[in-house]
């Protein structure tokens, strides 16, 4: 992400009005921030809210610090998806925690929901997964829920 040739080439995506999906782990977020800053005209979609894999208190704190740094880049939005990837199960409490933390850092207008199907189909069904994500946003306003489940994706991916 810090390579100037890579940065220059990714910056060209803005010429074509394209979005860059960014898949990084916590330890890679500093480099991702550098990339986002080097390409301010490109919208980056952070996959799986930064792919939290270390659920210890130390791991969660490191993830939150790195996410906070990445959230300072206004051209980065976070996809709320794939939270069962490292646990291989549906965990509504984990979904609620990551959703709450990510929305607090990025704001609902910079978060969008994704199912991560068919991968998550290995341990859950679509209805249960969607319900867990909907429940995780119960404390948010109707406008914030609309941003997460509709408006942000429509804006970022220019959907009609």
PDB file of C-alpha atoms in Angstrom, residues 6-77:
ATOM      1  CA  UNK A   6       0.793   1.072  -6.610  1.00  0.00           C
ATOM      2  CA  UNK A   7      -0.547   4.356  -5.216  1.00  0.00           C
ATOM      3  CA  UNK A   8      -0.240   6.089  -8.583  1.00  0.00           C
ATOM      4  CA  UNK A   9      -2.010   3.248 -10.370  1.00  0.00           C
ATOM      5  CA  UNK A  10      -4.830   2.990  -7.828  1.00  0.00           C
ATOM      6  CA  UNK A  11      -5.269   6.771  -7.997  1.00  0.00           C
ATOM      7  CA  UNK A  12      -6.109   6.290 -11.696  1.00  0.00           C
ATOM      8  CA  UNK A  13      -9.332   4.532 -10.673  1.00  0.00           C
ATOM      9  CA  UNK A  14     -10.761   7.992 -10.026  1.00  0.00           C
ATOM     10  CA  UNK A  15     -10.399   8.740 -13.755  1.00  0.00           C
ATOM     11  CA  UNK A  16     -12.903   5.945 -14.397  1.00  0.00           C
ATOM     12  CA  UNK A  17     -15.136   6.623 -11.384  1.00  0.00           C
ATOM     13  CA  UNK A  18     -14.297   3.191  -9.948  1.00  0.00           C
ATOM     14  CA  UNK A  19     -14.269   2.050  -6.313  1.00  0.00           C
ATOM     15  CA  UNK A  20     -11.456   0.045  -4.717  1.00  0.00           C
ATOM     16  CA  UNK A  21     -12.407  -2.768  -2.325  1.00  0.00           C
ATOM     17  CA  UNK A  22      -9.720  -2.911   0.350  1.00  0.00           C
ATOM     18  CA  UNK A  23      -9.197  -6.138   2.286  1.00  0.00           C
ATOM     19  CA  UNK A  24      -6.689  -5.734   5.105  1.00  0.00           C
ATOM     20  CA  UNK A  25      -6.088  -7.027   8.605  1.00  0.00           C
ATOM     21  CA  UNK A  26      -5.454  -4.780  11.605  1.00  0.00           C
ATOM     22  CA  UNK A  27      -1.672  -4.871  11.171  1.00  0.00           C
ATOM     23  CA  UNK A  28      -2.064  -3.636   7.570  1.00  0.00           C
ATOM     24  CA  UNK A  29      -4.382  -0.705   8.313  1.00  0.00           C
ATOM     25  CA  UNK A  30      -1.599   1.871   8.669  1.00  0.00           C
ATOM     26  CA  UNK A  31      -0.522   1.081   5.127  1.00  0.00           C
ATOM     27  CA  UNK A  32      -4.147   1.190   3.995  1.00  0.00           C
ATOM     28  CA  UNK A  33      -4.462   4.661   5.553  1.00  0.00           C
ATOM     29  CA  UNK A  34      -1.376   5.789   3.643  1.00  0.00           C
ATOM     30  CA  UNK A  35      -2.921   4.457   0.428  1.00  0.00           C
ATOM     31  CA  UNK A  36      -6.248   6.194   1.054  1.00  0.00           C
ATOM     32  CA  UNK A  37      -4.440   9.477   1.777  1.00  0.00           C
ATOM     33  CA  UNK A  38      -2.342   9.111  -1.373  1.00  0.00           C
ATOM     34  CA  UNK A  39      -5.521   8.561  -3.446  1.00  0.00           C
ATOM     35  CA  UNK A  40      -8.033  11.085  -2.047  1.00  0.00           C
ATOM     36  CA  UNK A  41     -10.263  10.953  -5.129  1.00  0.00           C
ATOM     37  CA  UNK A  42     -10.758   7.176  -4.904  1.00  0.00           C
ATOM     38  CA  UNK A  43     -13.428   5.678  -2.669  1.00  0.00           C
ATOM     39  CA  UNK A  44     -12.172   2.673  -0.709  1.00  0.00           C
ATOM     40  CA  UNK A  45     -14.534   0.052   0.712  1.00  0.00           C
ATOM     41  CA  UNK A  46     -12.949  -1.660   3.709  1.00  0.00           C
ATOM     42  CA  UNK A  47     -14.015  -5.293   3.538  1.00  0.00           C
ATOM     43  CA  UNK A  48     -15.394  -7.013   6.637  1.00  0.00           C
ATOM     44  CA  UNK A  49     -14.776  -3.936   8.822  1.00  0.00           C
ATOM     45  CA  UNK A  50     -11.069  -4.681   8.872  1.00  0.00           C
ATOM     46  CA  UNK A  51     -11.320  -8.425   9.430  1.00  0.00           C
ATOM     47  CA  UNK A  52     -11.058  -8.607  13.228  1.00  0.00           C
ATOM     48  CA  UNK A  53      -9.525 -11.974  13.996  1.00  0.00           C
ATOM     49  CA  UNK A  54      -8.037 -11.536  17.483  1.00  0.00           C
ATOM     50  CA  UNK A  55     -11.004 -11.322  19.843  1.00  0.00           C
ATOM     51  CA  UNK A  56      -8.934 -10.872  22.992  1.00  0.00           C
ATOM     52  CA  UNK A  57      -9.162  -7.506  24.768  1.00  0.00           C
ATOM     53  CA  UNK A  58      -5.713  -6.628  23.403  1.00  0.00           C
ATOM     54  CA  UNK A  59      -6.702  -7.654  19.872  1.00  0.00           C
ATOM     55  CA  UNK A  60      -9.941  -5.687  19.983  1.00  0.00           C
ATOM     56  CA  UNK A  61      -8.142  -2.594  21.299  1.00  0.00           C
ATOM     57  CA  UNK A  62      -5.513  -2.777  18.550  1.00  0.00           C
ATOM     58  CA  UNK A  63      -8.236  -3.243  15.914  1.00  0.00           C
ATOM     59  CA  UNK A  64     -10.191  -0.269  17.263  1.00  0.00           C
ATOM     60  CA  UNK A  65      -7.087   1.996  17.272  1.00  0.00           C
ATOM     61  CA  UNK A  66      -6.241   1.019  13.706  1.00  0.00           C
ATOM     62  CA  UNK A  67      -9.855   1.420  12.594  1.00  0.00           C
ATOM     63  CA  UNK A  68      -9.951   4.885  14.186  1.00  0.00           C
ATOM     64  CA  UNK A  69      -6.905   5.890  12.169  1.00  0.00           C
ATOM     65  CA  UNK A  70      -8.425   4.550   8.961  1.00  0.00           C
ATOM     66  CA  UNK A  71     -11.740   6.270   9.733  1.00  0.00           C
ATOM     67  CA  UNK A  72      -9.881   9.591   9.599  1.00  0.00           C
ATOM     68  CA  UNK A  73      -9.698   9.105   5.819  1.00  0.00           C
ATOM     69  CA  UNK A  74     -12.979  10.531   4.483  1.00  0.00           C
ATOM     70  CA  UNK A  75     -12.708   8.448   1.297  1.00  0.00           C
ATOM     71  CA  UNK A  76     -12.934   5.131   3.204  1.00  0.00           C
ATOM     72  CA  UNK A  77     -16.228   3.403   3.972  1.00  0.00           C
TER      73      UNK A  77
END
